[in-house]
XYZ file of C-alpha atoms in Angstrom:
728
model
C 343.233 136.864 271.497
C 344.967 134.601 273.891
C 341.775 134.613 275.722
C 339.565 134.034 272.884
C 341.624 131.075 271.438
C 341.536 129.207 275.130
C 337.840 129.690 275.265
C 337.057 128.835 271.825
C 339.109 125.444 272.659
C 337.146 125.162 275.643
C 333.790 124.865 274.192
C 334.659 123.076 271.722
C 335.787 120.190 274.214
C 336.812 116.958 272.228
C 339.939 115.016 272.904
C 340.658 116.011 276.516
C 343.580 114.043 277.242
C 345.254 114.983 274.143
C 344.620 118.640 275.261
C 346.273 118.072 278.399
C 349.254 116.234 276.695
C 349.374 119.360 274.559
C 349.391 121.826 277.290
C 351.857 120.061 279.354
C 354.237 119.632 276.435
C 354.379 123.399 275.450
C 354.611 124.319 279.164
C 357.343 122.045 280.126
C 359.345 122.318 276.907
C 359.457 126.052 277.358
C 361.227 125.614 280.886
C 364.313 125.320 278.878
C 364.319 128.264 277.257
C 366.225 130.998 279.874
C 366.278 134.266 279.546
C 367.620 137.623 281.723
C 365.081 139.026 283.752
C 364.079 142.545 282.963
C 362.311 145.030 285.311
C 359.809 147.744 283.224
C 360.419 151.059 284.018
C 357.494 153.080 285.544
C 356.839 155.734 287.963
C 354.766 153.279 290.098
C 356.908 150.386 291.050
C 353.761 148.241 291.624
C 353.073 148.228 288.125
C 356.151 146.687 287.196
C 356.426 143.171 285.554
C 355.488 140.679 287.831
C 358.794 138.289 287.988
C 358.798 135.372 290.950
C 361.495 135.744 293.489
C 363.432 132.288 293.316
C 365.397 132.490 296.354
C 362.623 134.302 298.939
C 363.437 134.359 302.731
C 361.846 131.072 304.661
C 361.963 130.150 308.068
C 360.130 126.858 308.385
C 363.218 124.588 307.487
C 365.800 125.482 309.965
C 363.611 127.540 312.510
C 365.143 131.301 311.801
C 364.960 133.627 308.464
C 367.487 132.673 306.066
C 367.765 132.467 302.034
C 365.714 129.397 300.795
C 369.037 128.995 298.899
C 370.974 128.888 301.920
C 368.793 126.517 304.153
C 370.278 122.741 304.492
C 366.454 121.620 304.645
C 364.381 122.105 301.116
C 361.178 123.827 301.592
C 358.583 124.958 299.096
C 356.968 128.375 299.157
C 353.814 129.546 297.763
C 353.508 133.297 297.892
C 350.494 135.571 298.297
C 351.214 136.998 294.397
C 351.078 133.574 293.230
C 347.930 132.481 295.040
C 346.700 135.929 293.737
C 347.449 135.471 290.323
C 345.789 131.973 290.059
C 342.661 133.299 291.133
C 342.489 130.976 294.506
C 340.216 132.235 297.032
C 340.803 129.407 299.933
C 343.361 127.772 301.764
C 342.677 124.699 300.632
C 342.997 125.401 296.975
C 345.955 126.716 297.593
C 347.469 123.680 298.600
C 346.455 121.324 296.215
C 346.252 123.526 293.110
C 349.766 124.128 293.579
C 351.255 121.285 295.392
C 351.275 117.816 293.534
C 352.090 115.946 296.938
C 348.781 117.300 298.435
C 345.556 116.442 298.224
C 342.146 116.923 299.996
C 338.920 115.687 300.382
C 336.018 118.076 301.255
C 333.049 116.708 303.529
C 330.750 117.964 306.111
C 333.177 117.122 308.483
C 335.731 119.740 307.654
C 338.404 118.600 305.060
C 340.379 115.408 304.728
C 343.849 116.779 304.028
C 347.002 114.516 302.927
C 350.663 115.265 302.289
C 353.148 112.843 300.730
C 350.642 109.838 301.104
C 349.805 110.502 305.140
C 346.856 112.138 306.357
C 345.707 114.982 308.568
C 346.891 113.455 312.031
C 350.278 113.310 310.703
C 350.519 116.721 309.204
C 351.314 119.785 311.393
C 349.559 123.214 310.595
C 350.936 126.489 312.050
C 350.105 130.035 311.761
C 353.379 131.890 312.041
C 354.940 129.012 313.828
C 351.909 128.196 316.452
C 350.135 125.276 316.227
C 346.540 125.683 314.308
C 344.215 123.407 316.842
C 340.744 121.715 315.996
C 340.049 118.601 314.228
C 336.476 116.874 313.202
C 336.656 113.225 313.399
C 340.322 113.329 311.597
C 339.240 116.008 309.437
C 340.650 119.715 309.672
C 338.540 122.773 309.607
C 340.907 124.501 307.126
C 337.858 127.604 306.958
C 339.870 128.897 310.039
C 342.533 130.416 307.991
C 342.088 133.483 306.646
C 343.579 133.690 302.906
C 343.360 137.482 302.888
C 345.827 137.639 305.415
C 348.617 135.028 304.096
C 351.829 136.168 302.996
C 353.340 133.236 302.139
C 352.885 129.340 302.995
C 356.070 127.462 303.647
C 355.692 123.323 303.341
C 358.509 121.353 305.281
C 357.932 117.420 303.589
C 358.934 114.511 305.995
C 359.597 114.289 309.819
C 360.269 117.302 311.677
C 359.951 116.796 315.275
C 363.305 117.819 316.227
C 362.037 121.242 316.124
C 358.155 121.230 315.863
C 357.256 118.270 318.202
C 354.254 115.872 317.784
C 352.108 115.514 314.700
C 355.131 116.605 312.500
C 355.517 112.794 310.702
C 354.375 113.614 306.896
C 355.281 117.525 307.044
C 354.912 120.728 308.567
C 352.728 123.539 306.837
C 353.551 126.915 308.128
C 351.319 130.016 307.211
C 353.055 133.327 307.491
C 350.788 136.392 307.635
C 351.192 139.475 306.026
C 351.649 143.150 307.768
C 353.031 146.384 306.533
C 356.647 147.235 308.035
C 356.805 150.801 307.459
C 355.295 154.072 307.242
C 355.012 154.613 303.551
C 350.990 154.987 303.693
C 349.913 155.156 307.527
C 346.409 153.699 306.447
C 345.327 151.326 303.830
C 341.837 149.331 303.213
C 341.491 146.834 300.867
C 338.448 144.728 299.788
C 338.305 142.056 297.589
C 335.063 140.096 296.273
C 335.163 137.217 294.036
C 331.533 135.245 292.927
C 331.548 132.019 290.684
C 328.630 129.672 289.868
C 326.754 127.231 292.969
C 326.577 130.122 295.017
C 330.369 130.748 295.684
C 331.252 133.869 297.145
C 334.409 135.329 298.701
C 334.163 138.706 300.680
C 337.201 139.902 302.615
C 338.034 143.526 303.913
C 341.431 144.796 305.759
C 342.076 147.783 307.502
C 345.640 148.170 308.333
C 347.187 151.208 310.092
C 350.890 151.867 310.847
C 352.774 154.955 312.034
C 355.576 155.497 314.279
C 356.054 151.689 315.274
C 351.924 151.018 315.916
C 350.596 148.773 313.933
C 346.387 147.810 313.878
C 345.444 145.177 311.329
C 341.765 144.339 311.478
C 340.023 141.585 308.861
C 336.695 140.302 308.085
C 336.303 137.499 305.807
C 332.962 135.860 304.641
C 333.005 132.471 302.341
C 329.831 130.412 300.958
C 329.332 128.020 298.664
C 325.837 125.646 297.828
C 326.043 121.903 297.966
C 325.537 120.049 294.710
C 325.846 116.756 293.141
C 327.035 115.605 289.788
C 324.776 113.218 289.563
C 321.178 112.609 290.723
C 321.040 108.711 290.895
C 322.645 106.359 293.154
C 322.598 102.261 293.123
C 320.370 100.716 295.924
C 322.690 99.086 298.578
C 323.766 95.708 297.609
C 322.452 96.230 294.111
C 324.377 97.440 291.005
C 321.442 98.081 288.614
C 318.762 99.478 290.954
C 318.918 102.933 291.125
C 317.037 105.608 293.256
C 317.404 109.392 293.666
C 319.539 111.141 295.897
C 320.315 114.680 297.263
C 323.200 113.715 299.418
C 326.005 116.670 298.188
C 328.959 115.416 296.585
C 330.029 118.810 297.844
C 328.757 120.238 300.974
C 328.150 123.812 301.170
C 328.366 126.012 303.867
C 328.783 129.543 305.031
C 331.547 130.983 307.132
C 332.975 133.827 308.824
C 336.406 134.887 310.339
C 337.204 138.114 312.243
C 340.552 138.898 313.078
C 342.402 141.827 315.068
C 345.829 142.140 315.771
C 347.924 144.515 316.842
C 351.903 145.167 316.871
C 354.475 147.700 318.491
C 358.133 148.086 317.596
C 359.484 150.951 319.596
C 362.982 150.483 318.449
C 364.928 148.304 315.906
C 365.587 145.678 319.310
C 362.178 144.835 320.415
C 358.886 144.093 318.682
C 355.588 142.839 320.391
C 352.303 141.719 319.295
C 349.025 140.571 320.197
C 345.958 139.304 318.172
C 342.703 137.086 318.451
C 340.750 135.492 315.789
C 337.049 134.241 315.685
C 335.618 132.112 313.284
C 332.110 130.869 312.679
C 330.900 127.984 309.995
C 328.072 126.054 309.461
C 326.928 123.613 306.715
C 324.333 124.172 304.478
C 323.070 120.452 303.266
C 319.735 119.571 301.901
C 317.055 118.909 304.296
C 315.532 115.159 304.673
C 312.874 114.362 302.677
C 309.711 112.788 304.115
C 306.924 113.000 301.553
C 307.452 111.035 298.118
C 308.138 113.258 295.000
C 306.317 113.009 291.825
C 309.395 110.923 290.152
C 309.077 107.056 289.768
C 312.025 106.556 292.156
C 310.107 107.846 294.942
C 311.417 110.143 297.811
C 315.017 110.699 297.158
C 317.264 109.909 299.972
C 320.785 111.663 301.416
C 318.816 114.457 303.297
C 320.064 115.697 307.074
C 317.991 116.655 310.146
C 320.746 118.999 310.759
C 323.552 121.060 310.161
C 326.999 120.737 311.420
C 328.421 124.255 313.267
C 331.653 125.045 314.003
C 333.436 127.689 316.491
C 336.757 128.711 317.124
C 338.571 131.480 319.148
C 342.163 131.907 319.010
C 344.476 134.622 320.761
C 348.194 135.233 321.224
C 350.704 137.463 322.708
C 354.402 137.570 321.523
C 357.387 139.438 321.113
C 361.170 139.274 320.296
C 364.162 141.328 321.478
C 367.476 141.519 319.306
C 370.551 141.656 321.092
C 372.456 141.970 317.933
C 371.806 141.363 314.164
C 372.598 137.617 315.315
C 371.075 137.231 318.607
C 367.574 137.433 319.584
C 365.135 136.135 321.907
C 361.377 135.032 321.523
C 358.384 134.362 323.325
C 355.016 133.648 322.519
C 351.787 132.331 324.349
C 348.655 130.912 322.451
C 345.112 129.882 323.387
C 343.013 128.069 320.688
C 339.731 127.055 321.688
C 337.657 124.899 319.048
C 334.007 123.362 319.314
C 331.783 122.085 316.778
C 328.312 120.101 316.946
C 325.039 119.820 315.535
C 322.200 122.321 314.576
C 318.764 121.084 313.988
C 317.274 122.507 311.139
C 314.362 119.734 310.777
C 311.904 118.713 313.650
C 312.532 115.212 314.880
C 311.372 113.390 317.920
C 313.883 114.503 320.111
C 314.998 118.138 319.099
C 313.103 121.010 317.706
C 314.433 123.279 314.892
C 317.410 125.523 316.204
C 318.464 123.088 319.013
C 322.230 122.746 319.271
C 323.862 119.445 320.727
C 327.650 119.876 320.884
C 329.846 117.054 319.782
C 333.344 117.984 320.765
C 335.234 121.058 322.434
C 338.985 121.269 322.375
C 341.076 123.674 324.036
C 345.131 124.228 323.766
C 347.180 126.437 325.766
C 351.014 126.420 324.629
C 354.047 128.856 325.575
C 357.231 128.922 323.780
C 360.544 130.573 324.264
C 363.516 130.291 321.839
C 366.970 131.684 321.481
C 368.493 132.375 318.294
C 372.104 132.870 318.880
C 375.344 133.390 316.880
C 377.778 132.058 319.335
C 380.683 131.257 317.270
C 381.547 132.872 313.426
C 379.682 131.010 310.482
C 377.204 129.627 313.105
C 373.952 129.733 314.497
C 372.349 127.993 317.327
C 368.743 127.656 318.761
C 367.604 126.796 322.090
C 363.971 126.414 322.766
C 361.229 125.068 325.350
C 358.128 124.596 324.904
C 354.853 123.969 327.257
C 351.257 122.746 325.915
C 348.345 121.499 327.640
C 345.275 120.018 325.992
C 341.859 119.767 326.584
C 339.077 117.630 325.074
C 335.264 117.243 326.084
C 333.622 115.131 323.703
C 329.995 114.342 324.624
C 329.662 111.393 321.853
C 332.755 109.691 323.399
C 332.093 110.550 326.916
C 335.301 111.962 327.225
C 336.407 115.121 329.363
C 340.407 115.071 329.725
C 343.391 116.854 329.692
C 347.007 116.259 329.355
C 350.364 118.357 329.408
C 353.603 117.683 327.408
C 357.072 119.458 327.985
C 359.780 119.984 325.646
C 363.133 121.407 325.171
C 365.357 121.325 322.087
C 368.501 122.338 320.640
C 370.034 122.983 317.299
C 373.401 123.890 315.854
C 374.163 124.918 312.495
C 377.649 125.500 311.228
C 379.176 126.305 308.001
C 382.750 126.004 306.429
C 384.598 126.693 303.392
C 385.237 123.921 301.095
C 387.445 124.584 297.829
C 385.371 127.003 295.915
C 382.120 126.410 297.830
C 380.936 125.847 301.374
C 379.265 123.448 303.339
C 376.920 123.172 306.211
C 375.876 120.944 308.907
C 372.876 120.952 311.198
C 372.699 118.905 314.216
C 369.152 119.021 316.170
C 367.648 116.963 319.192
C 364.271 117.564 320.867
C 363.047 116.079 324.451
C 359.698 115.792 324.847
C 357.357 114.533 327.954
C 354.242 113.776 327.741
C 351.887 113.197 330.858
C 350.673 109.682 329.556
C 352.889 108.082 327.205
C 356.098 109.270 328.505
C 359.456 110.365 327.411
C 360.699 110.756 323.747
C 363.808 111.712 321.738
C 363.720 112.881 318.421
C 367.179 113.943 316.517
C 367.684 115.627 313.049
C 371.145 115.884 310.893
C 371.665 117.637 307.714
C 374.321 118.065 305.718
C 374.602 120.492 302.528
C 377.031 121.545 300.060
C 376.922 124.537 297.915
C 378.665 125.380 294.783
C 377.563 128.721 292.938
C 373.906 127.909 292.167
C 374.080 124.438 292.944
C 373.088 122.560 295.997
C 373.579 119.202 297.558
C 371.544 118.091 300.610
C 370.910 115.084 302.657
C 368.743 114.827 305.717
C 367.730 112.214 308.333
C 365.156 113.217 310.540
C 362.644 111.506 313.188
C 358.994 112.127 314.025
C 356.662 111.051 316.269
C 352.856 111.608 317.143
C 351.353 111.559 320.536
C 348.338 109.630 321.150
C 345.514 112.298 321.010
C 343.248 112.180 323.729
C 340.413 110.737 322.123
C 342.517 107.616 321.232
C 343.660 107.601 324.681
C 340.147 107.791 326.516
C 337.121 107.366 324.206
C 334.418 105.510 325.440
C 331.725 105.477 322.316
C 328.388 103.861 322.063
C 325.874 104.669 319.278
C 323.076 102.630 317.837
C 322.649 102.841 313.902
C 319.609 101.058 312.276
C 319.186 98.847 315.367
C 322.946 98.144 315.630
C 325.137 98.811 318.476
C 328.476 100.368 317.321
C 331.186 100.600 320.141
C 334.725 102.471 320.095
C 337.045 102.366 323.132
C 340.174 104.173 323.608
C 343.609 102.526 324.972
C 345.485 104.306 327.920
C 348.588 101.886 326.953
C 349.178 103.080 323.362
C 352.489 104.008 322.588
C 353.644 107.279 320.403
C 354.143 106.688 316.395
C 357.452 107.184 315.380
C 359.219 107.731 312.041
C 362.786 107.804 310.490
C 362.571 110.081 307.119
C 365.601 110.304 304.762
C 365.855 112.612 301.781
C 368.619 113.336 299.165
C 368.324 116.560 297.369
C 369.870 118.399 294.306
C 369.228 122.121 293.383
C 370.293 124.490 290.876
C 368.857 128.175 291.584
C 369.584 131.283 290.059
C 367.275 134.557 289.883
C 366.501 133.174 286.254
C 365.506 129.312 286.744
C 365.560 127.143 289.742
C 365.487 123.388 289.371
C 364.724 120.933 292.536
C 364.865 116.905 292.718
C 364.330 115.149 296.041
C 364.323 111.371 296.294
C 362.762 110.388 300.061
C 361.800 107.523 302.433
C 359.563 108.021 305.790
C 359.056 105.099 307.551
C 356.148 104.892 310.185
C 356.106 102.380 312.972
C 353.300 101.917 315.863
C 350.704 103.493 313.588
C 347.315 103.969 315.760
C 344.371 102.270 314.176
C 340.770 101.196 315.229
C 341.119 97.701 315.151
C 337.935 95.619 315.215
C 337.825 92.876 318.032
C 335.777 89.614 317.724
C 332.909 89.702 320.417
C 332.110 86.157 322.011
C 329.328 85.799 325.115
C 331.866 86.995 328.111
C 332.679 90.163 326.019
C 328.887 90.703 325.249
C 328.290 90.810 329.389
C 331.485 93.061 329.440
C 329.958 95.230 326.845
C 326.230 95.868 328.444
C 328.194 96.442 331.892
C 330.072 99.242 330.263
C 326.942 100.436 328.506
C 323.631 100.302 330.566
C 321.747 101.715 327.855
C 322.407 98.676 325.213
C 319.551 96.225 324.982
C 320.228 92.503 325.202
C 318.945 92.438 321.636
C 321.597 95.048 320.582
C 324.319 92.975 322.233
C 323.182 89.947 320.529
C 323.716 91.328 317.018
C 327.119 92.635 318.014
C 329.938 90.191 315.685
C 332.964 93.198 316.764
C 333.827 96.407 318.692
C 336.381 98.953 317.837
C 339.472 99.319 319.757
C 342.706 101.784 319.093
C 345.865 99.824 318.920
C 349.676 100.148 317.913
C 348.891 97.903 315.005
C 350.454 99.479 311.363
C 353.280 100.088 309.692
C 354.025 102.613 307.050
C 356.258 103.322 304.013
C 356.530 106.241 301.847
C 358.874 106.768 299.333
C 358.851 108.967 296.231
C 360.749 111.690 294.260
C 359.691 115.209 293.645
C 360.551 117.511 290.643
C 360.341 121.426 290.975
C 361.036 124.046 288.582
C 360.239 127.613 288.370
C 361.837 129.814 285.914
C 361.320 133.496 284.836
C 361.303 132.581 280.906
C 361.400 136.662 279.422
C 360.031 139.917 280.198
C 356.797 139.501 281.838
C 356.482 135.565 281.789
C 356.906 133.232 284.604
C 356.566 129.426 284.395
C 356.317 126.911 287.065
C 355.944 123.053 287.125
C 356.048 120.235 289.967
C 356.098 116.736 289.623
C 355.430 114.270 292.742
C 355.872 110.347 292.556
C 354.670 109.168 296.092
C 354.572 104.929 296.618
C 352.559 104.709 300.106
C 352.328 101.377 301.655
C 350.806 100.158 305.094
C 351.224 96.712 306.972
C 348.789 95.727 309.742
C 349.254 93.116 311.909
C 346.197 90.976 312.445
C 344.546 91.615 315.815
C 347.670 92.193 317.391
C 349.436 89.236 316.583
C 352.843 88.999 315.042
C 351.309 87.096 311.573
C 351.722 89.896 308.703
C 349.511 90.315 306.108
C 350.689 91.906 302.669
C 351.805 94.951 302.197
C 348.850 97.553 300.973
C 348.837 101.048 298.950
C 347.935 103.651 301.643
C 344.506 104.565 301.810
C 343.592 107.968 299.591
C 347.135 107.877 298.608
C 347.952 109.183 294.878
C 351.155 107.712 293.146
C 351.274 110.350 290.198
C 350.685 114.293 290.674
C 351.738 117.318 288.735
C 350.746 120.803 288.919
C 351.706 123.567 286.285
C 351.407 127.275 285.911
C 352.350 130.042 283.182
C 352.096 133.475 283.696
C 352.155 136.532 281.784
C 352.160 140.020 282.950
C 352.530 143.616 281.131
C 351.648 146.963 282.147
C 350.755 150.028 279.654
C 350.641 153.500 281.465
C 348.460 153.024 284.314
C 346.614 149.915 283.146
C 348.037 146.276 283.682
C 347.173 143.006 282.617
C 348.030 139.575 283.931
C 346.878 136.289 282.342
C 347.585 132.859 284.273
C 346.900 129.509 282.765
C 347.096 126.680 285.666
C 346.676 123.163 286.074
C 346.777 119.807 287.785
C 347.037 116.257 286.767
C 347.120 113.247 289.196
C 346.547 109.247 288.570
C 343.753 107.396 290.568
C 343.450 107.473 294.257
C 343.574 104.474 296.135
C 341.392 103.245 298.620
C 341.249 99.922 300.719
C 338.402 97.490 300.259
C 335.455 97.183 299.703
C 335.663 100.704 298.269
C 336.705 101.683 295.041
C 339.651 103.482 293.696
C 338.989 107.331 292.571
C 339.720 107.731 289.029
C 342.654 110.397 288.024
C 341.796 113.295 285.929
C 343.436 116.685 284.606
C 341.893 119.908 285.376
C 343.016 123.598 284.011
C 342.010 126.888 284.947
C 342.415 130.345 283.728
C 342.716 133.642 285.571
C 343.038 137.385 284.310
C 343.719 140.128 286.298
C 343.116 143.657 284.972
C 344.969 146.484 287.249
C 344.423 150.166 287.009
C 345.946 152.629 289.059
C 344.000 155.439 290.197
C 346.065 156.905 293.021
C 346.329 160.959 292.621
C 346.137 163.801 295.111
C 342.292 164.289 294.586
C 341.381 160.543 294.938
C 341.994 158.360 297.960
C 341.507 154.845 295.614
C 344.977 153.467 294.676
C 344.056 150.718 292.317
C 341.106 148.882 291.006
C 341.497 145.529 290.151
C 338.809 143.574 288.325
C 339.439 140.062 287.301
C 337.523 137.107 285.100
C 338.694 133.798 284.713
C 337.386 130.090 284.225
C 337.579 127.199 286.464
C 337.739 123.719 284.935
C 338.537 125.041 281.227
C 338.073 121.647 279.728
C 334.891 120.672 281.764
C 336.132 117.782 283.493
C 333.192 116.078 285.633
C 333.021 112.851 287.688
C 329.414 112.023 286.623
C 329.320 108.226 287.701
C 326.187 106.875 289.775
C 327.022 107.245 293.300
C 326.953 103.890 295.435
C 328.056 102.725 299.003
C 331.502 101.832 297.745
C 332.155 104.397 295.459
C 334.938 107.271 295.977
C 335.587 110.511 294.419
C 338.860 112.701 293.844
C 337.786 115.199 291.284
C 334.982 117.092 293.065
C 334.295 120.027 290.594
C 330.777 120.561 288.854
C 332.398 121.519 285.933
C 333.599 124.468 284.065
C 332.376 128.058 286.025
C 333.003 131.784 285.374
C 334.309 133.515 288.380
C 334.437 137.279 288.623
C 336.084 139.419 291.063
C 336.998 142.817 291.864
C 339.626 144.199 294.128
C 339.785 147.865 295.808
C 342.587 149.331 297.516
C 342.260 152.582 299.210
C 344.816 154.759 300.997
């Protein structure tokens, strides 16, 4: 009945804004209701009522495992259970649909990700604590992440360079992968398939073997989606009335696959070793260039391409941990990550045949870590660590073939003392980094926490930095676009970008409800930007010597070239409110709100003349995510119904581009679990699912233009159907 009512409202449409407000009001109002958690009695524990664990074990905030309630640095946790309940099939959707402070803009060059108002290059993405490398013109290739292997995602807001080094300015996203840890079942096979409109297909197969301390975990995942537009017209450049047909996709279709293999071996309770390798492949699927006029009055549609973007990644690692005792351990790991991308032609041109591949960029990272976690004195934890990293970059378009190394050492001490009826905790950390090009950097961290029963009060200061990328240091780029020369230079005199992060947090956390309020301020100095440098006659002669392929006619048309500089400042402040509750038996609710005021200040041509503060590009002032989840079981059948939504205000862009309008979008997902395991059947469970994405059919159908920007990329209401089968 509940599903039929929602579908009826969905079909009727109507007052969309009032629907958003009504749903939000009802869900938020139910947060005030608190009840006791009840667990259903059933012979199969996997069929019990799904209640959220409001105090999970986390590692990212402090660098060692502890309960979320006890960590001095607040961390957001997205569990595999919550991701599955919302019907999410890719990593990007998990972040944006469940966290209001995260936004994403997909395109053919990857995914432009933002966290707390700051973009990709300020976000450190880790897999089991090890950095994921590979960027495409400052876009992240999130298709390399296999969501079927995610156990949980931990998100640490703000600067965290005292533990994690470069890039941890906006925050850290740490993906913890799943693997069995007992001999309950030596072999397990899981097949999970989901399909929806516009050619969306996700297929994953996992084979897990665990026996007497040895584990083997094999996985294969395939994703695909078609390109689409929401309006076939675009304004002719320079006009706000004349239109033409376009096939340039709003969302770029793709085909991607990931193959992974991991081995673990734990001969006893003290020693555990692991080794793994992952191969990823992705190619876009865009409309081809149209060269003959069609039958429509507007003539030949624009926006097609002669080539597809192709990406390949290969990542392998080895590591281990030895526990001297419950409080003392030594960890070591070594990771090699290779990533490359380029153009694969599917239309014959003057220079290339169909099937030709032209490499654009090849990256390789080698990284070694050594970390000791020690309990030197009672009620304390000390972390000592060392890191070595070497980055390689070959960029054909930028004429780069360079490498650079980084050495680092860090220490952190956390101590707890009793204070009255509660306790206090203080953490002090410091990291020393030596970068081959920009030199030395110290990044400290201080956190204070007071806990009294279910109430926690926290304050944090931490420093962040970002070392200049190899492209920013050594770029030497020349191209011609429509007869105009485009030139960009790196800058070997760049300094590292630096940030100072302050936060205050108040939290109430029990087994029934968790409420957290955090205020923060993040200030960034020496931000690296591409700055336009005016061209005069002397500069033109210099540029022609640097790039002999440039003609005099092209040089005469140049008015500026681009140079990387430490120019901008950033100022991000905000408030986050997070609520999670187990309302009553089988019903869970989470609601999150983020207010982010992000600004940037540029220095004109490197001088001291400051211009006015401007909203940071792609920043969002208000955003909220809400999820309501109901679950119950009857014998061998269980039903789960999940309603989730995201609401956000407009997205800011710099002139001459328009701001993208805000939106509210809701999704419904149902999971039906049938337990069929018995002595004669190897199938443990069959789990069909059916859901609706974008219940109220919110679509941005504006006519495209050269200054138009988008925040909502949904093609509209879509039916999503899935089937998950688990074999033992």
